[in-house]
Every structure is written in C-alpha cells, then in structure tokens.
C-alpha cells in the first residue's frame, strides 16, 4: 500500500526519541489511530544509522505479535522518513517502572511471560532483538507490553559488532569478550537480557549497575546478588537466565512452564474458577 503525509491528521506530539519525534496520528479515510515516527534523513546520516533504520523497517514490517509493536508501513519525502507505528496508549514502560520504583511479583511475572512469548515468536523467525531493556518497551491500552525499537535487531546468526551506545547494563558476557568482539553470538543474547529485565522489574535497578568499567567486570563474572525480598521462585528464574555460558541459559519454552510464571500467570481453567469463586464471595 502507498502511504503519504496527506493521508494523516497529525495529533499531539507524544515525545522525542533518540532520532526523531513521535506524534499521535489518525488516518483520515479509516479514522485509524496510530503513532507517526518522523526521522530526519540528515540526522540519520550524521548518526550513521541509515542502515539500522532500513533493517528496523525490514524486520518490524514482517512481524505480527500482540507483544511486538506493529510497523504498518512507511514513506518518505525529500528530508524525512515516516514510520507508521501501532499506538501504545500507556506509553513507555520504564516511566511506569521509575514511578513505581519496582513492580510487584505478579505484574513482573506477567510482563516476563509476555516477553517470553514475543521472543519465542522472534527467535522462530531467527530474529534476535539484541536490545531488550525497559526503554524499548511500550504499554498498550490493556496493560499489555509491546517490544519496540528494532534498530539493533538482526537475523541470526550474526557476527555483527554492536557499537556501544546507551547503557552497558543489558550486554551479555559473550558480547563483551575481547576475543569475541566480532565473534558469533545467537538468540541466547536475548535470554541474558531477559534475565537482566526480570531483575530490574523486581528490584528497581539492574543487577550489574556500577561504573562502566565495573559493570563490564561484574557481567563477565556474573557477579550479582539477588536481594532477600525476592521470592525463591523469582530468584530461581533469574539465576537460570543470567548464566555465563549462553548454551546453559533456560530455553524460552521452559520459561512459560517455570513455577514463578505458572504461579502468577493464571490462564484458562484456574483463572475461570478464581473469577467465579470471587464473584460468589
Ligand atoms: C520520550 O517520550 C516518548 C517518546 C515517544 C513516544 C512517547 C509516548 N508514546 C506513546 N505511545 C506510542 C509510541 C509509539 C511509537 N507507539 N505508541 C504513548 C505515550 C503516552 C504518554 C506519554 C508518552 C507517550 C513518549
């Protein structure tokens, strides 16, 4: 389908990302509400990220999963590139996290179950996200989370180096190994980041948070402590994700069956019974 700016009624600016502004928008003919991300070609060239944006468009256009922000289409004019994105009404997850300091275990478990489902879908398509962190997750109208920002995603396997930008907190050890700077790494990198995300949801800060040098050293040694207020089940899942050897990290299939996830993510029968029981009380 061919899109152009005249098709959209531009609403309020939602905010500024690293390389562009995001506006609420409505497609005139259908009334469909979306988010329009405007990127300036000059800024992309200066940032040397045009390739990344092309890859983001290529990858995200072909994804359709409730916990992955949809990219419906794109178009450009002489100066700008426009991405027509799904609108997530409750905004950035990290702002909710900072406001609440940390999430209760039932909420963190539901978010991690949704992340595992989205990552399973991505990995089945041999897409590695490589930049899982709260800043890259949005919240939909029903409180469901949506992975956004596929700027760093690639098709596995990859030996593409990831130039440092932003926080080191989420980098897996295999991406820090000197000998492995151009080395092969795989989907397992997203499992490590999921472990860091689980920890940050529950504790309110990342497990290896320190000065940049110390963070790298602590990641390489998997040197982290899980506070006593974290339940044994949650601690067990974190320990099974934050494993130095990528091959030994708990697979996504086993996350959905993990006791901590089962305990908090009631589905089907038990949810129904609980709902009917509470409606009687
Ligand atoms: C830096 O703060 C930024 C930047 C860009 C967007 C928002 C923002 N976004 C969305 N939803 C979105 C964004 C996209 C690409 N799809 N759905 C909702 C919000 C609600 C309140 C405040 C802010 C919001 C913030």
PDB file of C-alpha atoms and ligand atoms in Angstrom:
ATOM      1  CA  UNK A   1       0.000   0.000   0.000  1.00  0.00           C
ATOM      2  CA  UNK A   2       1.240   3.516  -0.793  1.00  0.00           C
ATOM      3  CA  UNK A   3       1.150   5.991   2.095  1.00  0.00           C
ATOM      4  CA  UNK A   4       1.749   9.771   2.112  1.00  0.00           C
ATOM      5  CA  UNK A   5       1.581  12.525   4.726  1.00  0.00           C
ATOM      6  CA  UNK A   6      -1.709  13.964   3.422  1.00  0.00           C
ATOM      7  CA  UNK A   7      -3.441  10.717   4.464  1.00  0.00           C
ATOM      8  CA  UNK A   8      -2.901  11.553   8.131  1.00  0.00           C
ATOM      9  CA  UNK A   9      -4.288  14.105  10.551  1.00  0.00           C
ATOM     10  CA  UNK A  10      -1.347  14.815  12.871  1.00  0.00           C
ATOM     11  CA  UNK A  11      -2.244  14.991  16.581  1.00  0.00           C
ATOM     12  CA  UNK A  12      -0.251  15.908  19.696  1.00  0.00           C
ATOM     13  CA  UNK A  13       3.457  15.164  19.879  1.00  0.00           C
ATOM     14  CA  UNK A  14       3.909  12.102  22.128  1.00  0.00           C
ATOM     15  CA  UNK A  15       7.607  12.652  22.710  1.00  0.00           C
ATOM     16  CA  UNK A  16      11.079  12.684  21.305  1.00  0.00           C
ATOM     17  CA  UNK A  17      13.113   9.525  20.738  1.00  0.00           C
ATOM     18  CA  UNK A  18      16.849   9.378  20.018  1.00  0.00           C
ATOM     19  CA  UNK A  19      16.480  10.046  16.288  1.00  0.00           C
ATOM     20  CA  UNK A  20      13.060  11.515  15.844  1.00  0.00           C
ATOM     21  CA  UNK A  21       9.768  12.721  17.172  1.00  0.00           C
ATOM     22  CA  UNK A  22       6.646  10.650  17.633  1.00  0.00           C
ATOM     23  CA  UNK A  23       3.165  12.083  17.009  1.00  0.00           C
ATOM     24  CA  UNK A  24      -0.304  10.734  17.600  1.00  0.00           C
ATOM     25  CA  UNK A  25      -1.931  10.489  14.170  1.00  0.00           C
ATOM     26  CA  UNK A  26      -5.190   9.436  12.549  1.00  0.00           C
ATOM     27  CA  UNK A  27      -5.509   8.001   9.058  1.00  0.00           C
ATOM     28  CA  UNK A  28      -8.214  10.203   7.522  1.00  0.00           C
ATOM     29  CA  UNK A  29     -10.198   7.704   5.466  1.00  0.00           C
ATOM     30  CA  UNK A  30     -10.429   4.954   8.114  1.00  0.00           C
ATOM     31  CA  UNK A  31     -10.110   7.017  11.326  1.00  0.00           C
ATOM     32  CA  UNK A  32      -7.432   4.512  12.389  1.00  0.00           C
ATOM     33  CA  UNK A  33      -5.282   5.917  15.232  1.00  0.00           C
ATOM     34  CA  UNK A  34      -1.561   5.266  15.044  1.00  0.00           C
ATOM     35  CA  UNK A  35       1.798   6.740  16.077  1.00  0.00           C
ATOM     36  CA  UNK A  36       3.803   8.510  13.394  1.00  0.00           C
ATOM     37  CA  UNK A  37       7.568   8.489  13.967  1.00  0.00           C
ATOM     38  CA  UNK A  38       9.343  11.218  11.958  1.00  0.00           C
ATOM     39  CA  UNK A  39      13.052  10.708  11.266  1.00  0.00           C
ATOM     40  CA  UNK A  40      15.189  13.366   9.585  1.00  0.00           C
ATOM     41  CA  UNK A  41      17.425  11.869   6.904  1.00  0.00           C
ATOM     42  CA  UNK A  42      20.208  14.355   7.731  1.00  0.00           C
ATOM     43  CA  UNK A  43      20.239  13.277  11.390  1.00  0.00           C
ATOM     44  CA  UNK A  44      20.318   9.602  10.384  1.00  0.00           C
ATOM     45  CA  UNK A  45      23.270  10.238   8.075  1.00  0.00           C
ATOM     46  CA  UNK A  46      25.166  12.132  10.801  1.00  0.00           C
ATOM     47  CA  UNK A  47      24.375   9.312  13.217  1.00  0.00           C
ATOM     48  CA  UNK A  48      25.450   6.725  10.671  1.00  0.00           C
ATOM     49  CA  UNK A  49      22.267   4.797  11.374  1.00  0.00           C
ATOM     50  CA  UNK A  50      20.502   4.759   7.988  1.00  0.00           C
ATOM     51  CA  UNK A  51      21.314   1.041   7.563  1.00  0.00           C
ATOM     52  CA  UNK A  52      19.929   0.354  11.028  1.00  0.00           C
ATOM     53  CA  UNK A  53      16.668   2.157  10.198  1.00  0.00           C
ATOM     54  CA  UNK A  54      16.368   0.224   6.932  1.00  0.00           C
ATOM     55  CA  UNK A  55      16.877  -3.017   8.880  1.00  0.00           C
ATOM     56  CA  UNK A  56      14.362  -1.902  11.547  1.00  0.00           C
ATOM     57  CA  UNK A  57      11.751  -1.287   8.808  1.00  0.00           C
ATOM     58  CA  UNK A  58      12.535  -4.542   7.003  1.00  0.00           C
ATOM     59  CA  UNK A  59      12.333  -6.653  10.167  1.00  0.00           C
ATOM     60  CA  UNK A  60       9.470  -4.960  12.027  1.00  0.00           C
ATOM     61  CA  UNK A  61       7.188  -4.781   8.926  1.00  0.00           C
ATOM     62  CA  UNK A  62       7.133  -8.581   8.818  1.00  0.00           C
ATOM     63  CA  UNK A  63       6.217  -9.149  12.460  1.00  0.00           C
ATOM     64  CA  UNK A  64       2.709  -9.580  13.831  1.00  0.00           C
ATOM     65  CA  UNK A  65       2.521 -10.431  17.554  1.00  0.00           C
ATOM     66  CA  UNK A  66       0.454  -8.764  20.275  1.00  0.00           C
ATOM     67  CA  UNK A  67       3.584  -8.082  22.384  1.00  0.00           C
ATOM     68  CA  UNK A  68       5.563  -6.593  19.482  1.00  0.00           C
ATOM     69  CA  UNK A  69       4.767  -3.045  18.332  1.00  0.00           C
ATOM     70  CA  UNK A  70       3.411  -3.228  14.781  1.00  0.00           C
ATOM     71  CA  UNK A  71       5.019  -1.273  11.926  1.00  0.00           C
ATOM     72  CA  UNK A  72       2.148  -0.864   9.444  1.00  0.00           C
ATOM     73  CA  UNK A  73       4.097   0.963   6.754  1.00  0.00           C
ATOM     74  CA  UNK A  74       6.485   3.771   5.940  1.00  0.00           C
ATOM     75  CA  UNK A  75       7.000   6.562   3.439  1.00  0.00           C
ATOM     76  CA  UNK A  76       9.388   9.471   2.948  1.00  0.00           C
ATOM     77  CA  UNK A  77       9.696  12.942   1.459  1.00  0.00           C
ATOM     78  CA  UNK A  78      12.868  14.782   0.485  1.00  0.00           C
ATOM     79  CA  UNK A  79      14.011  15.352   4.078  1.00  0.00           C
ATOM     80  CA  UNK A  80      12.189  12.896   6.308  1.00  0.00           C
ATOM     81  CA  UNK A  81      11.283   9.234   6.754  1.00  0.00           C
ATOM     82  CA  UNK A  82       7.898   8.469   8.349  1.00  0.00           C
ATOM     83  CA  UNK A  83       7.179   5.213  10.209  1.00  0.00           C
ATOM     84  CA  UNK A  84       3.501   4.319  10.691  1.00  0.00           C
ATOM     85  CA  UNK A  85       3.553   2.515  14.029  1.00  0.00           C
ATOM     86  CA  UNK A  86       0.975   0.936  16.322  1.00  0.00           C
ATOM     87  CA  UNK A  87      -0.124   3.348  19.075  1.00  0.00           C
ATOM     88  CA  UNK A  88       0.503   2.016  22.606  1.00  0.00           C
ATOM     89  CA  UNK A  89      -1.739   4.209  24.748  1.00  0.00           C
ATOM     90  CA  UNK A  90       0.014   3.776  28.109  1.00  0.00           C
ATOM     91  CA  UNK A  91       3.424   4.877  26.859  1.00  0.00           C
ATOM     92  CA  UNK A  92       6.883   3.908  27.963  1.00  0.00           C
ATOM     93  CA  UNK A  93       7.267   1.041  30.408  1.00  0.00           C
ATOM     94  CA  UNK A  94      10.412   2.468  32.007  1.00  0.00           C
ATOM     95  CA  UNK A  95       8.489   5.564  33.103  1.00  0.00           C
ATOM     96  CA  UNK A  96       5.985   3.305  34.923  1.00  0.00           C
ATOM     97  CA  UNK A  97       8.902   1.398  36.460  1.00  0.00           C
ATOM     98  CA  UNK A  98      10.631   4.560  37.686  1.00  0.00           C
ATOM     99  CA  UNK A  99       7.346   5.897  39.087  1.00  0.00           C
ATOM    100  CA  UNK A 100       6.543   2.635  40.931  1.00  0.00           C
ATOM    101  CA  UNK A 101      10.227   2.020  41.804  1.00  0.00           C
ATOM    102  CA  UNK A 102       9.724  -1.701  41.245  1.00  0.00           C
ATOM    103  CA  UNK A 103       6.870  -3.975  40.109  1.00  0.00           C
ATOM    104  CA  UNK A 104       5.023  -6.432  42.372  1.00  0.00           C
ATOM    105  CA  UNK A 105       5.929 -10.046  41.538  1.00  0.00           C
ATOM    106  CA  UNK A 106       2.555 -10.818  39.886  1.00  0.00           C
ATOM    107  CA  UNK A 107       2.995  -7.865  37.468  1.00  0.00           C
ATOM    108  CA  UNK A 108       6.664  -8.616  36.739  1.00  0.00           C
ATOM    109  CA  UNK A 109       5.818 -12.270  36.072  1.00  0.00           C
ATOM    110  CA  UNK A 110       3.039 -11.315  33.621  1.00  0.00           C
ATOM    111  CA  UNK A 111       5.396  -8.938  31.794  1.00  0.00           C
ATOM    112  CA  UNK A 112       8.141 -11.592  31.596  1.00  0.00           C
ATOM    113  CA  UNK A 113       5.636 -14.174  30.306  1.00  0.00           C
ATOM    114  CA  UNK A 114       4.625 -11.702  27.555  1.00  0.00           C
ATOM    115  CA  UNK A 115       8.307 -11.031  26.765  1.00  0.00           C
ATOM    116  CA  UNK A 116       9.000 -14.780  26.560  1.00  0.00           C
ATOM    117  CA  UNK A 117       6.071 -15.178  24.166  1.00  0.00           C
ATOM    118  CA  UNK A 118       7.314 -12.305  21.961  1.00  0.00           C
ATOM    119  CA  UNK A 119      10.917 -13.590  21.999  1.00  0.00           C
ATOM    120  CA  UNK A 120       9.744 -17.110  21.121  1.00  0.00           C
ATOM    121  CA  UNK A 121       7.959 -15.632  18.085  1.00  0.00           C
ATOM    122  CA  UNK A 122      11.055 -13.581  17.119  1.00  0.00           C
ATOM    123  CA  UNK A 123      13.503 -16.470  17.544  1.00  0.00           C
ATOM    124  CA  UNK A 124      11.277 -18.791  15.485  1.00  0.00           C
ATOM    125  CA  UNK A 125      11.805 -16.234  12.705  1.00  0.00           C
ATOM    126  CA  UNK A 126      15.545 -16.181  13.502  1.00  0.00           C
ATOM    127  CA  UNK A 127      15.340 -12.552  14.586  1.00  0.00           C
ATOM    128  CA  UNK A 128      17.500 -11.537  17.559  1.00  0.00           C
ATOM    129  CA  UNK A 129      16.338  -8.290  19.200  1.00  0.00           C
ATOM    130  CA  UNK A 130      19.676  -7.590  20.986  1.00  0.00           C
ATOM    131  CA  UNK A 131      18.426  -4.511  22.795  1.00  0.00           C
ATOM    132  CA  UNK A 132      15.883  -5.755  25.324  1.00  0.00           C
ATOM    133  CA  UNK A 133      15.572  -3.116  28.099  1.00  0.00           C
ATOM    134  CA  UNK A 134      12.714  -1.158  29.735  1.00  0.00           C
ATOM    135  CA  UNK A 135      13.380   1.869  27.473  1.00  0.00           C
ATOM    136  CA  UNK A 136      12.447  -0.247  24.436  1.00  0.00           C
ATOM    137  CA  UNK A 137       9.119  -1.475  25.755  1.00  0.00           C
ATOM    138  CA  UNK A 138       5.761   0.297  25.464  1.00  0.00           C
ATOM    139  CA  UNK A 139       2.468  -0.411  27.272  1.00  0.00           C
ATOM    140  CA  UNK A 140      -0.832  -0.914  25.421  1.00  0.00           C
ATOM    141  CA  UNK A 141      -4.287   0.198  26.489  1.00  0.00           C
ATOM    142  CA  UNK A 142      -4.977  -3.120  28.278  1.00  0.00           C
ATOM    143  CA  UNK A 143      -1.656  -3.031  30.158  1.00  0.00           C
ATOM    144  CA  UNK A 144      -0.003  -5.486  27.762  1.00  0.00           C
ATOM    145  CA  UNK A 145       3.610  -4.761  26.878  1.00  0.00           C
ATOM    146  CA  UNK A 146       4.966  -4.269  23.375  1.00  0.00           C
ATOM    147  CA  UNK A 147       8.603  -4.563  22.358  1.00  0.00           C
ATOM    148  CA  UNK A 148       9.502  -1.569  20.184  1.00  0.00           C
ATOM    149  CA  UNK A 149      12.689  -0.207  18.611  1.00  0.00           C
ATOM    150  CA  UNK A 150      14.127  -2.933  16.390  1.00  0.00           C
ATOM    151  CA  UNK A 151      17.050  -0.728  15.485  1.00  0.00           C
ATOM    152  CA  UNK A 152      19.506  -3.282  16.881  1.00  0.00           C
ATOM    153  CA  UNK A 153      17.735  -6.434  15.780  1.00  0.00           C
ATOM    154  CA  UNK A 154      19.381  -8.750  13.237  1.00  0.00           C
ATOM    155  CA  UNK A 155      18.748 -12.040  11.515  1.00  0.00           C
ATOM    156  CA  UNK A 156      20.653 -14.792  13.328  1.00  0.00           C
ATOM    157  CA  UNK A 157      23.326 -15.954  13.279  1.00  0.00           C
ATOM    158  CA  UNK A 158      25.237 -12.753  13.280  1.00  0.00           C
ATOM    159  CA  UNK A 159      28.794 -11.672  13.799  1.00  0.00           C
ATOM    160  CA  UNK A 160      27.872  -8.015  13.603  1.00  0.00           C
ATOM    161  CA  UNK A 161      29.623  -5.955  16.255  1.00  0.00           C
ATOM    162  CA  UNK A 162      27.373  -3.801  18.418  1.00  0.00           C
ATOM    163  CA  UNK A 163      28.959  -0.373  18.814  1.00  0.00           C
ATOM    164  CA  UNK A 164      28.400   0.809  22.363  1.00  0.00           C
ATOM    165  CA  UNK A 165      25.623   3.260  22.831  1.00  0.00           C
ATOM    166  CA  UNK A 166      23.453   3.745  25.876  1.00  0.00           C
ATOM    167  CA  UNK A 167      23.648   1.503  28.897  1.00  0.00           C
ATOM    168  CA  UNK A 168      26.017  -1.461  29.232  1.00  0.00           C
ATOM    169  CA  UNK A 169      23.757  -2.976  31.880  1.00  0.00           C
ATOM    170  CA  UNK A 170      21.972  -5.282  29.444  1.00  0.00           C
ATOM    171  CA  UNK A 171      25.001  -6.557  27.496  1.00  0.00           C
ATOM    172  CA  UNK A 172      25.556 -10.331  27.740  1.00  0.00           C
ATOM    173  CA  UNK A 173      29.096 -11.571  28.621  1.00  0.00           C
ATOM    174  CA  UNK A 174      29.713 -13.121  25.175  1.00  0.00           C
ATOM    175  CA  UNK A 175      29.361  -9.651  23.601  1.00  0.00           C
ATOM    176  CA  UNK A 176      31.979  -8.273  25.989  1.00  0.00           C
ATOM    177  CA  UNK A 177      34.634 -10.963  25.368  1.00  0.00           C
ATOM    178  CA  UNK A 178      37.672  -9.306  23.712  1.00  0.00           C
ATOM    179  CA  UNK A 179      38.486 -12.333  21.511  1.00  0.00           C
ATOM    180  CA  UNK A 180      34.858 -12.479  20.522  1.00  0.00           C
ATOM    181  CA  UNK A 181      34.406  -8.838  19.509  1.00  0.00           C
ATOM    182  CA  UNK A 182      33.411  -9.973  16.036  1.00  0.00           C
ATOM    183  CA  UNK A 183      32.533 -13.393  17.307  1.00  0.00           C
ATOM    184  CA  UNK A 184      29.424 -15.393  16.595  1.00  0.00           C
ATOM    185  CA  UNK A 185      26.559 -14.917  19.005  1.00  0.00           C
ATOM    186  CA  UNK A 186      22.991 -16.058  18.767  1.00  0.00           C
ATOM    187  CA  UNK A 187      19.432 -15.679  20.081  1.00  0.00           C
ATOM    188  CA  UNK A 188      20.791 -16.627  23.515  1.00  0.00           C
ATOM    189  CA  UNK A 189      21.814 -12.970  23.961  1.00  0.00           C
ATOM    190  CA  UNK A 190      18.108 -12.094  24.365  1.00  0.00           C
ATOM    191  CA  UNK A 191      17.800 -14.662  27.193  1.00  0.00           C
ATOM    192  CA  UNK A 192      20.547 -12.920  29.188  1.00  0.00           C
ATOM    193  CA  UNK A 193      18.850  -9.538  28.645  1.00  0.00           C
ATOM    194  CA  UNK A 194      15.526 -11.076  29.736  1.00  0.00           C
ATOM    195  CA  UNK A 195      17.248 -12.064  32.987  1.00  0.00           C
ATOM    196  CA  UNK A 196      18.515  -8.513  33.486  1.00  0.00           C
ATOM    197  CA  UNK A 197      15.000  -7.216  32.730  1.00  0.00           C
ATOM    198  CA  UNK A 198      13.395  -9.612  35.266  1.00  0.00           C
ATOM    199  CA  UNK A 199      15.845  -8.467  37.937  1.00  0.00           C
ATOM    200  CA  UNK A 200      15.265  -4.766  37.168  1.00  0.00           C
ATOM    201  CA  UNK A 201      11.449  -5.185  37.236  1.00  0.00           C
ATOM    202  CA  UNK A 202      11.635  -6.776  40.706  1.00  0.00           C
ATOM    203  CA  UNK A 203      14.491  -4.811  42.302  1.00  0.00           C
ATOM    204  CA  UNK A 204      14.161  -1.423  40.551  1.00  0.00           C
ATOM    205  CA  UNK A 205      17.772  -1.339  39.361  1.00  0.00           C
ATOM    206  CA  UNK A 206      19.868  -3.523  37.030  1.00  0.00           C
ATOM    207  CA  UNK A 207      21.866  -6.421  38.584  1.00  0.00           C
ATOM    208  CA  UNK A 208      25.333  -5.242  37.435  1.00  0.00           C
ATOM    209  CA  UNK A 209      24.721  -1.494  37.764  1.00  0.00           C
ATOM    210  CA  UNK A 210      28.038   0.189  38.570  1.00  0.00           C
ATOM    211  CA  UNK A 211      30.645   2.362  36.867  1.00  0.00           C
ATOM    212  CA  UNK A 212      31.104   1.345  33.186  1.00  0.00           C
ATOM    213  CA  UNK A 213      34.377  -0.495  33.923  1.00  0.00           C
ATOM    214  CA  UNK A 214      32.999  -2.281  36.981  1.00  0.00           C
ATOM    215  CA  UNK A 215      29.728  -3.148  35.159  1.00  0.00           C
ATOM    216  CA  UNK A 216      31.701  -4.912  32.422  1.00  0.00           C
ATOM    217  CA  UNK A 217      33.778  -6.770  35.024  1.00  0.00           C
ATOM    218  CA  UNK A 218      30.705  -7.793  37.016  1.00  0.00           C
ATOM    219  CA  UNK A 219      28.896  -9.005  33.877  1.00  0.00           C
ATOM    220  CA  UNK A 220      31.927 -11.065  32.781  1.00  0.00           C
ATOM    221  CA  UNK A 221      31.941 -12.752  36.206  1.00  0.00           C
ATOM    222  CA  UNK A 222      28.159 -12.820  36.560  1.00  0.00           C
ATOM    223  CA  UNK A 223      28.798 -11.079  39.873  1.00  0.00           C
ATOM    224  CA  UNK A 224      25.374 -10.095  41.210  1.00  0.00           C
ATOM    225  CA  UNK A 225      23.285 -10.543  44.378  1.00  0.00           C
ATOM    226  CA  UNK A 226      19.547 -11.151  44.469  1.00  0.00           C
ATOM    227  CA  UNK A 227      18.041  -9.253  47.451  1.00  0.00           C
ATOM    228  CA  UNK A 228      16.332 -11.284  50.200  1.00  0.00           C
ATOM    229  CA  UNK A 229      12.912  -9.744  49.492  1.00  0.00           C
ATOM    230  CA  UNK A 230      12.799 -11.536  46.115  1.00  0.00           C
ATOM    231  CA  UNK A 231      10.814 -14.804  46.243  1.00  0.00           C
ATOM    232  CA  UNK A 232      12.783 -18.066  45.817  1.00  0.00           C
ATOM    233  CA  UNK A 233      10.871 -18.819  42.561  1.00  0.00           C
ATOM    234  CA  UNK A 234      11.735 -15.445  41.029  1.00  0.00           C
ATOM    235  CA  UNK A 235      15.361 -15.816  42.158  1.00  0.00           C
ATOM    236  CA  UNK A 236      15.478 -19.275  40.558  1.00  0.00           C
ATOM    237  CA  UNK A 237      14.354 -17.929  37.155  1.00  0.00           C
ATOM    238  CA  UNK A 238      16.840 -15.016  37.308  1.00  0.00           C
ATOM    239  CA  UNK A 239      19.629 -17.495  38.129  1.00  0.00           C
ATOM    240  CA  UNK A 240      18.640 -19.695  35.183  1.00  0.00           C
ATOM    241  CA  UNK A 241      18.722 -16.748  32.742  1.00  0.00           C
ATOM    242  CA  UNK A 242      21.882 -14.972  33.987  1.00  0.00           C
ATOM    243  CA  UNK A 243      24.233 -17.827  33.099  1.00  0.00           C
ATOM    244  CA  UNK A 244      27.627 -17.034  31.539  1.00  0.00           C
ATOM    245  CA  UNK A 245      27.513 -19.971  29.115  1.00  0.00           C
ATOM    246  CA  UNK A 246      24.856 -18.999  26.509  1.00  0.00           C
ATOM    247  CA  UNK A 247      24.039 -22.677  25.880  1.00  0.00           C
ATOM    248  CA  UNK A 248      23.164 -23.236  29.542  1.00  0.00           C
ATOM    249  CA  UNK A 249      20.515 -20.483  29.768  1.00  0.00           C
ATOM    250  CA  UNK A 250      16.956 -21.717  30.341  1.00  0.00           C
ATOM    251  CA  UNK A 251      15.169 -22.010  26.945  1.00  0.00           C
ATOM    252  CA  UNK A 252      12.103 -19.832  26.263  1.00  0.00           C
ATOM    253  CA  UNK A 253       9.791 -22.894  26.237  1.00  0.00           C
ATOM    254  CA  UNK A 254      10.808 -23.700  29.812  1.00  0.00           C
ATOM    255  CA  UNK A 255      10.216 -20.120  30.988  1.00  0.00           C
ATOM    256  CA  UNK A 256       6.488 -20.393  30.303  1.00  0.00           C
ATOM    257  CA  UNK A 257       6.419 -23.569  32.459  1.00  0.00           C
ATOM    258  CA  UNK A 258       8.569 -22.094  35.246  1.00  0.00           C
ATOM    259  CA  UNK A 259       6.902 -22.210  38.735  1.00  0.00           C
ATOM    260  CA  UNK A 260       7.196 -18.415  39.157  1.00  0.00           C
ATOM    261  CA  UNK A 261       5.402 -17.794  35.833  1.00  0.00           C
ATOM    262  CA  UNK A 262       2.775 -20.517  36.444  1.00  0.00           C
ATOM    263  CA  UNK A 263       2.105 -19.133  39.955  1.00  0.00           C
ATOM    264  CA  UNK A 264       1.315 -15.596  38.646  1.00  0.00           C
ATOM    265  CA  UNK A 265       0.065 -16.096  35.110  1.00  0.00           C
ATOM    266  CA  UNK A 266      -3.154 -17.940  35.666  1.00  0.00           C
ATOM    267  CA  UNK A 267      -4.720 -18.898  32.394  1.00  0.00           C
ATOM    268  CA  UNK A 268      -7.902 -20.686  31.351  1.00  0.00           C
ATOM    269  CA  UNK A 269      -9.438 -23.065  33.923  1.00  0.00           C
ATOM    270  CA  UNK A 270      -7.805 -21.742  37.103  1.00  0.00           C
ATOM    271  CA  UNK A 271      -8.474 -18.129  36.062  1.00  0.00           C
ATOM    272  CA  UNK A 272     -12.106 -19.015  35.382  1.00  0.00           C
ATOM    273  CA  UNK A 273     -12.513 -20.814  38.733  1.00  0.00           C
ATOM    274  CA  UNK A 274     -10.828 -17.957  40.591  1.00  0.00           C
ATOM    275  CA  UNK A 275     -13.073 -15.397  38.853  1.00  0.00           C
ATOM    276  CA  UNK A 276     -16.299 -17.360  39.507  1.00  0.00           C
ATOM    277  CA  UNK A 277     -15.233 -18.086  43.133  1.00  0.00           C
ATOM    278  CA  UNK A 278     -14.560 -14.383  43.789  1.00  0.00           C
ATOM    279  CA  UNK A 279     -17.867 -13.370  42.143  1.00  0.00           C
ATOM    280  CA  UNK A 280     -19.686 -15.683  44.603  1.00  0.00           C
ATOM    281  CA  UNK A 281     -17.872 -14.297  47.689  1.00  0.00           C
TER     282      UNK A 281
HETATM  283  C1  LIG B   1      10.356  10.268  25.086  1.00  0.00           C
HETATM  284  O1  LIG B   1       8.997  10.030  25.368  1.00  0.00           O
HETATM  285  C2  LIG B   1       8.250   9.487  24.397  1.00  0.00           C
HETATM  286  C3  LIG B   1       8.747   9.373  23.115  1.00  0.00           C
HETATM  287  C4  LIG B   1       7.931   8.820  22.167  1.00  0.00           C
HETATM  288  C5  LIG B   1       6.652   8.397  22.480  1.00  0.00           C
HETATM  289  C6  LIG B   1       6.163   8.531  23.777  1.00  0.00           C
HETATM  290  C7  LIG B   1       4.798   8.026  24.080  1.00  0.00           C
HETATM  291  N1  LIG B   1       4.395   7.066  23.241  1.00  0.00           N
HETATM  292  C8  LIG B   1       3.170   6.510  23.406  1.00  0.00           C
HETATM  293  N2  LIG B   1       2.776   5.521  22.542  1.00  0.00           N
HETATM  294  C9  LIG B   1       3.412   5.069  21.422  1.00  0.00           C
HETATM  295  C10 LIG B   1       4.639   5.454  20.876  1.00  0.00           C
HETATM  296  C11 LIG B   1       4.783   4.677  19.742  1.00  0.00           C
HETATM  297  C12 LIG B   1       5.908   4.683  18.761  1.00  0.00           C
HETATM  298  N3  LIG B   1       3.699   3.893  19.637  1.00  0.00           N
HETATM  299  N4  LIG B   1       2.892   4.138  20.671  1.00  0.00           N
HETATM  300  C13 LIG B   1       2.302   6.894  24.395  1.00  0.00           C
HETATM  301  C14 LIG B   1       2.693   7.896  25.285  1.00  0.00           C
HETATM  302  C15 LIG B   1       1.825   8.297  26.320  1.00  0.00           C
HETATM  303  C16 LIG B   1       2.214   9.293  27.182  1.00  0.00           C
HETATM  304  C17 LIG B   1       3.465   9.884  27.045  1.00  0.00           C
HETATM  305  C18 LIG B   1       4.326   9.500  26.044  1.00  0.00           C
HETATM  306  C19 LIG B   1       3.962   8.509  25.140  1.00  0.00           C
HETATM  307  C20 LIG B   1       6.988   9.056  24.722  1.00  0.00           C
END
